[in-house]
Amino acid sequence: MLVFNIPHFLLKLNIFNNALGFLLQKISIKSPKTSNDKILF
């Protein structure tokens, strides 16, 4: 069972990372980058 769960988990993690990156992009586009860089990263 573990062998089948690992790729599924990685796929979910990849989707989550893509969504997170997309949200960070939208946030940084909406607000001035200079003031938000320290908060986000």
GROMACS .gro file of N, CA and C in nm:
model
  123
    1MET      N    1   0.082  -0.120   0.000
    1MET     CA    2   0.000   0.000   0.000
    1MET      C    3   0.086   0.127   0.000
    2LEU      N    4   0.196   0.124   0.073
    2LEU     CA    5   0.283   0.242   0.084
    2LEU      C    6   0.341   0.280  -0.052
    3VAL      N    7   0.371   0.179  -0.133
    3VAL     CA    8   0.429   0.205  -0.265
    3VAL      C    9   0.333   0.285  -0.352
    4PHE      N   10   0.203   0.258  -0.338
    4PHE     CA   11   0.104   0.329  -0.418
    4PHE      C   12   0.073   0.467  -0.360
    5ASN      N   13   0.091   0.482  -0.229
    5ASN     CA   14   0.056   0.609  -0.164
    5ASN      C   15   0.161   0.718  -0.188
    6ILE      N   16   0.287   0.679  -0.204
    6ILE     CA   17   0.393   0.779  -0.219
    6ILE      C   18   0.376   0.864  -0.346
    7PRO      N   19   0.354   0.805  -0.465
    7PRO     CA   20   0.335   0.890  -0.584
    7PRO      C   21   0.212   0.980  -0.571
    8HIS      N   22   0.106   0.928  -0.509
    8HIS     CA   23  -0.015   1.008  -0.490
    8HIS      C   24   0.013   1.126  -0.398
    9PHE      N   25   0.091   1.102  -0.294
    9PHE     CA   26   0.129   1.209  -0.201
    9PHE      C   27   0.214   1.314  -0.272
   10LEU      N   28   0.309   1.268  -0.354
   10LEU     CA   29   0.397   1.362  -0.427
   10LEU      C   30   0.316   1.445  -0.525
   11LEU      N   31   0.216   1.382  -0.587
   11LEU     CA   32   0.130   1.455  -0.681
   11LEU      C   33   0.052   1.564  -0.608
   12LYS      N   34  -0.002   1.529  -0.491
   12LYS     CA   35  -0.075   1.628  -0.412
   12LYS      C   36   0.017   1.740  -0.368
   13LEU      N   37   0.138   1.705  -0.329
   13LEU     CA   38   0.235   1.805  -0.285
   13LEU      C   39   0.271   1.899  -0.400
   14ASN      N   40   0.286   1.841  -0.519
   14ASN     CA   41   0.317   1.921  -0.638
   14ASN      C   42   0.204   2.019  -0.669
   15ILE      N   43   0.080   1.972  -0.662
   15ILE     CA   44  -0.035   2.059  -0.686
   15ILE      C   45  -0.041   2.169  -0.581
   16PHE      N   46  -0.015   2.133  -0.456
   16PHE     CA   47  -0.015   2.232  -0.347
   16PHE      C   48   0.093   2.336  -0.369
   17ASN      N   49   0.213   2.292  -0.409
   17ASN     CA   50   0.323   2.386  -0.435
   17ASN      C   51   0.291   2.480  -0.550
   18ASN      N   52   0.227   2.425  -0.655
   18ASN     CA   53   0.189   2.509  -0.768
   18ASN      C   54   0.086   2.613  -0.727
   19ALA      N   55  -0.011   2.573  -0.646
   19ALA     CA   56  -0.114   2.666  -0.600
   19ALA      C   57  -0.051   2.774  -0.511
   20LEU      N   58   0.041   2.733  -0.424
   20LEU     CA   59   0.107   2.827  -0.335
   20LEU      C   60   0.190   2.928  -0.415
   21GLY      N   61   0.263   2.878  -0.514
   21GLY     CA   62   0.342   2.967  -0.599
   21GLY      C   63   0.253   3.065  -0.676
   22PHE      N   64   0.138   3.016  -0.721
   22PHE     CA   65   0.045   3.102  -0.794
   22PHE      C   66  -0.009   3.212  -0.704
   23LEU      N   67  -0.044   3.176  -0.580
   23LEU     CA   68  -0.094   3.275  -0.485
   23LEU      C   69   0.012   3.378  -0.452
   24LEU      N   70   0.136   3.333  -0.432
   24LEU     CA   71   0.245   3.427  -0.402
   24LEU      C   72   0.268   3.522  -0.519
   25GLN      N   73   0.255   3.470  -0.641
   25GLN     CA   74   0.270   3.555  -0.759
   25GLN      C   75   0.163   3.662  -0.763
   26LYS      N   76   0.038   3.622  -0.736
   26LYS     CA   77  -0.073   3.719  -0.739
   26LYS      C   78  -0.054   3.826  -0.631
   27ILE      N   79  -0.008   3.783  -0.513
   27ILE     CA   80   0.014   3.877  -0.404
   27ILE      C   81   0.124   3.976  -0.441
   28SER      N   82   0.234   3.926  -0.496
   28SER     CA   83   0.347   4.013  -0.528
   28SER      C   84   0.314   4.105  -0.645
   29ILE      N   85   0.224   4.062  -0.734
   29ILE     CA   86   0.184   4.148  -0.846
   29ILE      C   87   0.095   4.261  -0.794
   30LYS      N   88   0.004   4.228  -0.701
   30LYS     CA   89  -0.091   4.327  -0.651
   30LYS      C   90  -0.022   4.434  -0.566
   31SER      N   91   0.075   4.396  -0.488
   31SER     CA   92   0.136   4.491  -0.396
   31SER      C   93   0.279   4.523  -0.440
   32PRO      N   94   0.331   4.637  -0.398
   32PRO     CA   95   0.468   4.674  -0.433
   32PRO      C   96   0.570   4.571  -0.385
   33LYS      N   97   0.658   4.531  -0.474
   33LYS     CA   98   0.747   4.419  -0.445
   33LYS      C   99   0.849   4.454  -0.337
   34THR      N  100   0.894   4.577  -0.332
   34THR     CA  101   1.001   4.612  -0.239
   34THR      C  102   0.959   4.594  -0.093
   35SER      N  103   0.834   4.630  -0.062
   35SER     CA  104   0.791   4.623   0.078
   35SER      C  105   0.749   4.482   0.117
   36ASN      N  106   0.712   4.399   0.019
   36ASN     CA  107   0.658   4.266   0.052
   36ASN      C  108   0.761   4.154   0.046
   37ASP      N  109   0.877   4.179  -0.013
   37ASP     CA  110   0.975   4.073  -0.026
   37ASP      C  111   1.016   4.016   0.109
   38LYS      N  112   1.035   4.104   0.207
   38LYS     CA  113   1.080   4.057   0.337
   38LYS      C  114   0.970   3.980   0.410
   39ILE      N  115   0.845   4.017   0.385
   39ILE     CA  116   0.734   3.949   0.452
   39ILE      C  117   0.713   3.809   0.393
   40LEU      N  118   0.715   3.802   0.257
   40LEU     CA  119   0.686   3.674   0.191
   40LEU      C  120   0.804   3.577   0.200
   41PHE      N  121   0.924   3.631   0.182
   41PHE     CA  122   1.041   3.544   0.183
   41PHE      C  123   1.133   3.584   0.295
   0.00000   0.00000   0.00000
